[in-house]
Amino acid sequence: HGDQDEQPSAKILKTDGSVWASGDNGHGECGVGTTTNLYTWTKCYDPATYGGDKAVQVYIEGDDVAYSMIVTENGKLWVAGYNGYGQLGVGDVVQRSSFVNVSPSIFDSAVKKIALGGYTDAHYGGTTLVLTTNGRVYSTGFNDYGQCSSNNTTQKNSFSEIVYDSSHNVATDKVVDILSVHRSSYILTESGKL
């Protein structure tokens, strides 16, 4: 659930791989094609529409600039909602009220996990990290403090692979976990480096 006071909403991931939404929807974060609030559970992702590709993970950032992401069993990424910081990674800052697929060609392999930089003490993060099955990390969105690890502090509107310290070899020490919290991002590698 997106649990911030400003924009509370929730999603249910059912065993059939469908996703249902309810609650505030002011930025289209429910992904049902409108920005009208939902007062009953409404299906927002149906695997039957996408060749049986079931949703396996759902992510919600529920603050006053709310957005949502779905990862499917085939490693595809679907995004909806507020995009003023480019956090949807679709190449622009246009809000989406229906789920759109982030082109799989951006990533080196299937999407495994997402980390959303969130809302803390009335400040908004808006950074998104993606971990792929090959252990690589991609970032987009709010980057005023360098949390996208791109060697600058320029906002990113599209996903690109993060920049590592020159001492790290991503080919031999893959990333196994990611976290994005407010103005910071963290990655953990197979060898235990943070």
Coordinates of N, CA and C in Angstrom, one line a residue:
H1 N 0.8 -1.2 0.0 CA 0.0 0.0 0.0 C 0.9 1.2 0.0
G2 N 0.3 2.3 -0.6 CA 1.0 3.6 -0.5 C 0.4 4.3 0.8
D3 N 1.2 4.4 1.8 CA 0.6 4.8 3.1 C 0.8 6.2 3.6
Q4 N 1.2 7.1 2.7 CA 1.4 8.5 3.2 C 0.0 9.2 3.3
D5 N 0.0 10.1 4.2 CA -1.3 10.8 4.5 C -1.9 11.5 3.3
E6 N -1.1 12.0 2.4 CA -1.6 12.8 1.3 C -2.3 12.0 0.2
Q7 N -1.9 10.8 0.0 CA -2.4 10.1 -1.2 C -2.5 8.6 -0.8
P8 N -3.3 8.2 0.1 CA -3.4 6.7 0.5 C -4.1 5.9 -0.6
S9 N -3.4 4.9 -1.1 CA -4.0 4.0 -2.0 C -3.5 2.6 -1.7
A10 N -4.1 1.6 -2.3 CA -3.6 0.2 -2.1 C -3.8 -0.6 -3.3
K11 N -3.0 -1.7 -3.4 CA -3.2 -2.7 -4.5 C -3.2 -4.1 -3.9
I12 N -3.9 -5.0 -4.6 CA -3.9 -6.4 -4.2 C -3.3 -7.2 -5.4
L13 N -2.4 -8.1 -5.1 CA -1.8 -9.0 -6.1 C -2.5 -10.3 -5.8
K14 N -3.3 -10.8 -6.7 CA -4.0 -12.1 -6.5 C -3.2 -13.2 -7.1
T15 N -3.5 -14.5 -6.7 CA -2.8 -15.6 -7.1 C -2.9 -15.9 -8.6
D16 N -3.9 -15.3 -9.2 CA -4.0 -15.5 -10.7 C -3.1 -14.5 -11.5
G17 N -2.3 -13.7 -10.7 CA -1.4 -12.7 -11.4 C -2.0 -11.4 -11.7
S18 N -3.3 -11.2 -11.4 CA -3.9 -9.9 -11.6 C -3.7 -9.0 -10.5
V19 N -3.8 -7.7 -10.8 CA -3.6 -6.7 -9.7 C -4.9 -5.8 -9.7
W20 N -5.3 -5.5 -8.5 CA -6.5 -4.7 -8.2 C -6.1 -3.5 -7.4
A21 N -6.8 -2.4 -7.6 CA -6.4 -1.1 -7.0 C -7.6 -0.5 -6.3
S22 N -7.4 0.3 -5.3 CA -8.4 1.1 -4.6 C -7.8 2.3 -3.9
G23 N -8.5 3.4 -3.8 CA -8.1 4.5 -3.0 C -7.8 5.7 -3.8
D24 N -7.0 6.7 -3.3 CA -6.7 7.9 -4.0 C -6.0 7.6 -5.3
N25 N -6.3 8.4 -6.3 CA -5.8 8.1 -7.7 C -5.6 9.4 -8.4
G26 N -5.2 10.5 -7.7 CA -5.1 11.8 -8.3 C -4.1 12.0 -9.4
H27 N -3.1 11.0 -9.4 CA -2.1 11.1 -10.5 C -2.2 9.9 -11.4
G28 N -3.3 9.1 -11.3 CA -3.4 7.9 -12.1 C -2.6 6.7 -11.6
E29 N -2.1 6.8 -10.4 CA -1.3 5.7 -9.9 C -2.0 4.4 -9.7
C30 N -3.3 4.4 -9.8 CA -4.0 3.1 -9.7 C -4.0 2.4 -11.1
G31 N -3.6 3.1 -12.2 CA -3.4 2.5 -13.5 C -4.7 2.0 -14.2
V32 N -5.8 2.7 -13.9 CA -7.1 2.2 -14.5 C -7.6 3.2 -15.6
G33 N -6.7 4.1 -16.1 CA -7.1 5.0 -17.2 C -7.8 6.2 -16.8
T34 N -7.8 6.6 -15.5 CA -8.5 7.8 -15.0 C -7.7 8.3 -13.8
T35 N -8.0 9.5 -13.4 CA -7.5 10.1 -12.2 C -8.6 10.2 -11.1
T36 N -9.7 9.6 -11.3 CA -10.8 9.6 -10.4 C -10.5 8.6 -9.3
N37 N -10.7 9.0 -8.0 CA -10.5 8.1 -6.9 C -11.3 6.8 -7.0
L38 N -10.8 5.7 -6.5 CA -11.5 4.4 -6.6 C -12.1 4.0 -5.2
Y39 N -13.3 3.8 -5.1 CA -13.9 3.4 -3.8 C -14.3 1.9 -3.7
T40 N -14.0 1.2 -4.8 CA -14.2 -0.3 -4.8 C -12.9 -0.8 -5.5
W41 N -12.6 -2.1 -5.2 CA -11.5 -2.7 -5.8 C -11.7 -2.8 -7.3
T42 N -10.8 -2.4 -8.1 CA -10.9 -2.3 -9.6 C -9.6 -3.0 -10.2
K43 N -9.8 -3.9 -11.1 CA -8.7 -4.6 -11.8 C -7.9 -3.6 -12.6
C44 N -6.6 -3.5 -12.3 CA -5.7 -2.6 -13.1 C -4.7 -3.3 -13.9
Y45 N -4.5 -4.6 -13.7 CA -3.6 -5.4 -14.5 C -4.2 -6.8 -14.6
D46 N -4.4 -7.2 -15.9 CA -5.0 -8.5 -16.2 C -4.1 -9.3 -17.0
P47 N -3.5 -10.4 -16.5 CA -2.5 -11.1 -17.3 C -3.1 -11.7 -18.6
A48 N -4.4 -11.9 -18.7 CA -5.0 -12.4 -19.9 C -4.9 -11.4 -21.1
T49 N -4.8 -10.2 -20.7 CA -4.6 -9.1 -21.7 C -3.1 -9.1 -22.3
Y50 N -2.2 -9.7 -21.5 CA -0.8 -9.7 -21.9 C -0.2 -11.1 -22.1
G51 N -0.9 -11.9 -22.8 CA -0.4 -13.3 -23.1 C -0.2 -14.2 -21.9
G52 N -0.9 -13.9 -20.8 CA -0.8 -14.7 -19.6 C 0.4 -14.4 -18.7
D53 N 1.0 -13.2 -18.9 CA 2.2 -12.8 -18.2 C 1.7 -12.2 -16.8
K54 N 1.8 -13.1 -15.8 CA 1.3 -12.7 -14.5 C 2.1 -11.7 -13.7
A55 N 1.5 -10.8 -13.0 CA 2.2 -9.9 -12.1 C 2.7 -10.7 -10.9
V56 N 4.0 -10.5 -10.5 CA 4.6 -11.2 -9.4 C 5.0 -10.2 -8.3
Q57 N 5.2 -8.9 -8.6 CA 5.5 -7.9 -7.6 C 4.8 -6.6 -7.9
V58 N 4.4 -5.9 -6.8 CA 3.7 -4.6 -7.0 C 4.4 -3.6 -6.0
Y59 N 4.7 -2.5 -6.6 CA 5.3 -1.4 -5.8 C 4.5 -0.1 -5.9
I60 N 4.3 0.5 -4.7 CA 3.5 1.8 -4.7 C 4.3 2.8 -3.9
E61 N 4.4 4.0 -4.4 CA 4.8 5.2 -3.7 C 3.6 6.0 -3.5
G62 N 3.1 6.2 -2.3 CA 1.8 6.7 -2.0 C 1.8 8.1 -1.5
D63 N 2.7 9.0 -1.8 CA 2.6 10.3 -1.3 C 1.9 11.2 -2.3
D64 N 2.1 12.5 -2.1 CA 1.3 13.5 -2.9 C 1.7 13.5 -4.4
V65 N 2.7 12.8 -4.8 CA 3.1 12.6 -6.2 C 3.2 11.1 -6.4
A66 N 2.2 10.4 -6.2 CA 2.1 8.9 -6.2 C 2.3 8.3 -7.5
Y67 N 3.0 7.1 -7.5 CA 3.1 6.3 -8.7 C 3.2 4.8 -8.3
S68 N 3.0 3.9 -9.3 CA 3.0 2.5 -9.0 C 3.8 1.8 -10.1
M69 N 4.3 0.6 -9.8 CA 5.1 -0.3 -10.7 C 4.7 -1.7 -10.5
I70 N 4.7 -2.5 -11.6 CA 4.4 -3.9 -11.5 C 5.5 -4.6 -12.3
V71 N 6.0 -5.7 -11.7 CA 6.9 -6.6 -12.3 C 6.2 -7.9 -12.6
T72 N 6.4 -8.4 -13.8 CA 5.7 -9.7 -14.2 C 6.6 -10.9 -14.1
E73 N 6.0 -12.1 -14.2 CA 6.8 -13.3 -14.1 C 7.8 -13.4 -15.3
N74 N 7.6 -12.7 -16.4 CA 8.5 -12.7 -17.5 C 9.5 -11.5 -17.4
G75 N 9.5 -10.8 -16.3 CA 10.5 -9.8 -16.0 C 10.2 -8.5 -16.7
K76 N 8.9 -8.2 -17.1 CA 8.6 -7.0 -17.7 C 8.2 -6.0 -16.6
L77 N 8.4 -4.7 -16.9 CA 8.1 -3.6 -16.0 C 7.0 -2.7 -16.5
W78 N 5.9 -2.6 -15.7 CA 4.7 -1.7 -16.1 C 4.7 -0.6 -15.0
V79 N 4.4 0.6 -15.5 CA 4.4 1.8 -14.6 C 3.2 2.7 -14.9
A80 N 2.8 3.4 -13.8 CA 1.7 4.4 -13.9 C 1.8 5.4 -12.8
G81 N 1.2 6.6 -13.0 CA 1.1 7.6 -12.0 C 2.0 8.8 -12.3
Y82 N 2.3 9.5 -11.2 CA 3.0 10.8 -11.3 C 4.4 10.5 -11.9
N83 N 4.9 11.5 -12.7 CA 6.2 11.3 -13.4 C 6.9 12.6 -13.5
G84 N 6.7 13.6 -12.6 CA 7.3 14.9 -12.7 C 8.8 14.9 -12.5
Y85 N 9.3 13.8 -11.9 CA 10.8 13.7 -11.7 C 11.4 12.7 -12.7
G86 N 10.6 12.2 -13.6 CA 11.1 11.1 -14.6 C 11.2 9.8 -13.9
Q87 N 10.6 9.6 -12.7 CA 10.7 8.3 -12.0 C 10.1 7.1 -12.7
L88 N 9.2 7.3 -13.7 CA 8.7 6.2 -14.4 C 9.7 5.6 -15.4
G89 N 10.6 6.4 -15.8 CA 11.7 5.9 -16.7 C 11.3 5.8 -18.1
V90 N 10.2 6.5 -18.5 CA 9.7 6.3 -19.9 C 10.2 7.4 -20.9
G91 N 11.2 8.2 -20.4 CA 11.8 9.2 -21.3 C 11.2 10.6 -21.3
D92 N 10.2 10.8 -20.4 CA 9.6 12.2 -20.3 C 9.1 12.4 -18.9
V93 N 8.4 13.5 -18.7 CA 7.8 13.8 -17.4 C 6.3 13.9 -17.4
V94 N 5.7 13.1 -18.3 CA 4.2 13.1 -18.5 C 3.6 12.0 -17.6
Q95 N 2.6 12.5 -16.8 CA 1.9 11.6 -15.9 C 1.2 10.5 -16.7
R96 N 1.1 9.3 -16.2 CA 0.4 8.2 -16.9 C -0.8 7.7 -16.0
S97 N -2.0 7.6 -16.5 CA -3.1 7.1 -15.7 C -3.4 5.6 -16.1
S98 N -2.8 5.1 -17.1 CA -2.9 3.7 -17.4 C -1.4 3.1 -17.3
F99 N -1.3 1.8 -17.0 CA 0.0 1.2 -17.0 C 0.6 1.1 -18.4
V100 N 1.8 1.5 -18.5 CA 2.6 1.4 -19.7 C 3.8 0.6 -19.5
N101 N 4.2 -0.1 -20.5 CA 5.4 -1.0 -20.4 C 6.7 -0.2 -20.7
V102 N 7.7 -0.3 -19.8 CA 9.0 0.2 -20.0 C 9.7 -0.7 -20.9
S103 N 10.2 -0.2 -22.0 CA 10.8 -1.1 -23.0 C 11.8 -2.0 -22.5
P104 N 11.6 -3.3 -22.6 CA 12.6 -4.3 -22.1 C 14.0 -4.1 -22.7
S105 N 14.1 -3.5 -23.9 CA 15.4 -3.3 -24.5 C 16.3 -2.4 -23.7
I106 N 15.8 -1.6 -22.8 CA 16.6 -0.8 -21.9 C 17.5 -1.5 -21.0
F107 N 17.0 -2.7 -20.5 CA 17.7 -3.5 -19.5 C 18.5 -4.6 -20.2
D108 N 19.6 -5.1 -19.5 CA 20.4 -6.2 -20.0 C 19.7 -7.5 -19.9
S109 N 18.7 -7.6 -19.0 CA 18.0 -8.9 -18.8 C 16.7 -8.6 -18.1
A110 N 16.0 -9.6 -17.7 CA 14.6 -9.4 -17.1 C 14.7 -8.6 -15.8
V111 N 13.7 -7.9 -15.5 CA 13.6 -7.1 -14.2 C 13.3 -8.1 -13.1
K112 N 14.1 -8.0 -12.0 CA 14.0 -8.9 -10.9 C 13.4 -8.2 -9.7
K113 N 13.8 -6.9 -9.4 CA 13.3 -6.2 -8.3 C 13.3 -4.7 -8.5
I114 N 12.5 -3.9 -7.8 CA 12.4 -2.5 -7.9 C 12.6 -1.9 -6.6
A115 N 13.2 -0.7 -6.5 CA 13.3 0.0 -5.2 C 12.9 1.5 -5.6
L116 N 11.9 1.9 -4.8 CA 11.4 3.3 -5.0 C 11.8 4.2 -3.9
G117 N 12.4 5.3 -4.2 CA 12.9 6.3 -3.3 C 11.7 7.1 -2.8
G118 N 11.4 7.1 -1.5 CA 10.2 7.6 -1.0 C 10.2 8.9 -0.3
Y119 N 9.1 9.1 0.4 CA 8.7 10.3 1.0 C 9.1 10.2 2.5
T120 N 9.9 11.2 3.0 CA 10.3 11.3 4.4 C 10.3 12.7 4.9
D121 N 9.6 12.9 6.0 CA 9.6 14.2 6.7 C 9.3 15.3 5.7
A122 N 8.2 15.1 5.0 CA 7.7 16.2 4.0 C 8.6 16.5 2.9
H123 N 9.5 15.6 2.6 CA 10.4 15.8 1.4 C 10.2 14.6 0.5
Y124 N 10.2 14.8 -0.8 CA 10.0 13.8 -1.8 C 11.2 13.3 -2.5
G125 N 11.4 12.0 -2.6 CA 12.6 11.5 -3.3 C 12.4 11.3 -4.8
G126 N 11.5 10.4 -5.2 CA 11.2 10.1 -6.6 C 12.3 9.5 -7.4
T127 N 13.1 8.7 -6.8 CA 14.1 7.9 -7.5 C 13.7 6.5 -7.6
T128 N 13.9 5.9 -8.8 CA 13.6 4.5 -9.0 C 14.8 3.7 -9.4
L129 N 15.1 2.6 -8.7 CA 16.2 1.6 -9.1 C 15.5 0.3 -9.6
V130 N 16.2 -0.3 -10.6 CA 15.8 -1.6 -11.1 C 17.0 -2.5 -11.0
L131 N 16.7 -3.7 -10.4 CA 17.7 -4.8 -10.4 C 17.3 -5.8 -11.4
T132 N 18.2 -6.2 -12.3 CA 17.9 -7.2 -13.3 C 18.4 -8.6 -12.8
T133 N 18.0 -9.7 -13.5 CA 18.4 -11.0 -13.2 C 19.8 -11.3 -13.4
N134 N 20.5 -10.4 -14.2 CA 21.9 -10.6 -14.4 C 22.7 -9.8 -13.4
G135 N 22.1 -9.2 -12.4 CA 22.8 -8.5 -11.3 C 23.2 -7.1 -11.6
R136 N 22.6 -6.5 -12.6 CA 22.9 -5.1 -12.9 C 21.8 -4.1 -12.4
V137 N 22.2 -2.9 -12.2 CA 21.2 -1.9 -11.6 C 21.1 -0.7 -12.5
Y138 N 19.8 -0.3 -12.7 CA 19.5 0.9 -13.5 C 18.7 1.9 -12.7
S139 N 18.9 3.2 -13.0 CA 18.2 4.2 -12.2 C 17.5 5.2 -13.1
T140 N 16.6 5.9 -12.5 CA 15.9 7.1 -13.1 C 15.3 7.9 -12.1
G141 N 14.9 9.2 -12.4 CA 14.2 10.0 -11.6 C 15.0 11.1 -10.9
F142 N 14.5 11.5 -9.7 CA 15.0 12.6 -8.9 C 16.5 12.2 -8.5
N143 N 17.4 13.2 -8.8 CA 18.8 12.9 -8.6 C 19.6 14.1 -8.1
D144 N 18.9 15.0 -7.4 CA 19.5 16.2 -6.9 C 20.7 15.9 -5.9
Y145 N 20.7 14.7 -5.3 CA 21.8 14.4 -4.4 C 22.7 13.3 -4.9
G146 N 22.5 13.0 -6.2 CA 23.4 11.9 -6.8 C 22.9 10.5 -6.6
Q147 N 21.6 10.4 -6.1 CA 21.1 9.0 -5.7 C 20.9 8.1 -6.9
C148 N 21.0 8.6 -8.1 CA 20.9 7.8 -9.3 C 22.2 7.2 -9.7
S149 N 23.3 7.6 -9.0 CA 24.6 7.2 -9.3 C 25.0 7.3 -10.8
S150 N 24.9 8.5 -11.3 CA 25.2 8.8 -12.7 C 26.3 9.8 -12.9
N151 N 27.1 10.0 -11.8 CA 28.3 11.0 -11.9 C 27.8 12.4 -12.0
N152 N 26.5 12.7 -11.7 CA 26.1 14.1 -11.8 C 24.8 14.2 -10.9
T153 N 24.2 15.4 -10.8 CA 23.0 15.6 -10.1 C 21.9 16.0 -11.0
T154 N 21.9 15.7 -12.2 CA 20.9 16.0 -13.2 C 19.7 15.0 -13.1
Q155 N 18.5 15.5 -13.1 CA 17.3 14.6 -13.2 C 17.4 13.7 -14.4
K156 N 17.0 12.4 -14.2 CA 17.0 11.4 -15.3 C 15.5 11.1 -15.6
N157 N 15.2 11.1 -16.9 CA 13.8 10.7 -17.3 C 13.8 9.3 -17.9
S158 N 14.9 8.7 -18.1 CA 15.0 7.4 -18.7 C 15.9 6.5 -17.9
F159 N 15.7 5.2 -17.8 CA 16.6 4.3 -17.1 C 17.9 4.2 -17.8
S160 N 19.0 4.2 -17.1 CA 20.3 3.9 -17.6 C 21.1 3.2 -16.4
E161 N 22.1 2.4 -16.8 CA 22.8 1.6 -15.8 C 23.6 2.6 -14.9
I162 N 23.6 2.3 -13.6 CA 24.3 3.2 -12.7 C 25.8 3.1 -12.9
V163 N 26.5 4.2 -12.5 CA 27.9 4.3 -12.6 C 28.6 3.8 -11.3
Y164 N 29.5 2.9 -11.4 CA 30.2 2.3 -10.2 C 31.5 3.0 -10.0
D165 N 32.0 2.9 -8.8 CA 33.4 3.3 -8.4 C 34.3 2.4 -9.3
S166 N 35.4 3.0 -9.7 CA 36.3 2.3 -10.6 C 36.9 1.0 -10.1
S167 N 36.8 0.8 -8.7 CA 37.3 -0.4 -8.1 C 36.3 -1.5 -8.2
H168 N 35.1 -1.3 -8.7 CA 34.1 -2.4 -8.7 C 33.9 -2.9 -10.1
N169 N 33.9 -4.2 -10.2 CA 33.7 -4.9 -11.5 C 32.4 -5.6 -11.4
V170 N 31.4 -5.0 -12.1 CA 30.0 -5.6 -12.0 C 29.9 -6.9 -12.7
A171 N 30.8 -7.2 -13.6 CA 30.8 -8.5 -14.3 C 31.1 -9.7 -13.3
T172 N 32.0 -9.4 -12.4 CA 32.5 -10.5 -11.4 C 31.9 -10.4 -10.1
D173 N 31.2 -9.3 -9.7 CA 30.6 -9.1 -8.4 C 29.2 -8.5 -8.6
K174 N 28.3 -9.3 -9.0 CA 26.9 -8.9 -9.3 C 26.2 -8.3 -8.1
V175 N 25.2 -7.4 -8.4 CA 24.4 -6.9 -7.3 C 23.3 -7.9 -7.0
V176 N 23.0 -8.1 -5.7 CA 22.0 -9.0 -5.2 C 20.8 -8.3 -4.6
D177 N 21.0 -7.1 -4.1 CA 19.8 -6.4 -3.5 C 20.0 -4.9 -3.7
I178 N 18.9 -4.2 -3.7 CA 18.9 -2.7 -3.8 C 17.9 -2.1 -2.8
L179 N 18.2 -0.8 -2.5 CA 17.3 0.0 -1.7 C 17.4 1.4 -2.0
S180 N 16.3 2.2 -2.1 CA 16.3 3.6 -2.3 C 15.5 4.2 -1.3
V181 N 16.1 5.1 -0.4 CA 15.4 5.7 0.7 C 15.6 7.2 0.6
H182 N 14.5 7.9 0.4 CA 14.5 9.4 0.4 C 15.6 9.9 -0.6
R183 N 16.8 10.4 -0.1 CA 17.8 10.9 -0.9 C 19.1 10.1 -1.0
S184 N 18.9 8.8 -0.8 CA 20.0 7.8 -0.8 C 19.6 6.6 -1.5
S185 N 20.6 5.9 -2.1 CA 20.4 4.6 -2.8 C 21.5 3.7 -2.3
Y186 N 21.2 2.4 -2.2 CA 22.1 1.4 -1.7 C 22.1 0.2 -2.6
I187 N 23.2 -0.4 -2.8 CA 23.3 -1.7 -3.5 C 24.2 -2.6 -2.7
L188 N 23.8 -3.9 -2.7 CA 24.6 -4.9 -2.1 C 25.0 -5.9 -3.1
T189 N 26.3 -6.3 -3.1 CA 26.9 -7.2 -4.1 C 27.0 -8.6 -3.5
E190 N 27.3 -9.6 -4.4 CA 27.5 -11.0 -4.0 C 28.6 -11.1 -3.0
S191 N 29.6 -10.3 -3.1 CA 30.8 -10.4 -2.2 C 30.5 -9.7 -0.9
G192 N 29.4 -9.1 -0.7 CA 29.1 -8.4 0.5 C 29.4 -6.9 0.5
K193 N 29.8 -6.4 -0.6 CA 30.1 -4.9 -0.6 C 28.8 -4.1 -0.7
L194 N 28.8 -3.0 0.0 CA 27.7 -2.1 0.1 C 28.0 -0.8 -0.6

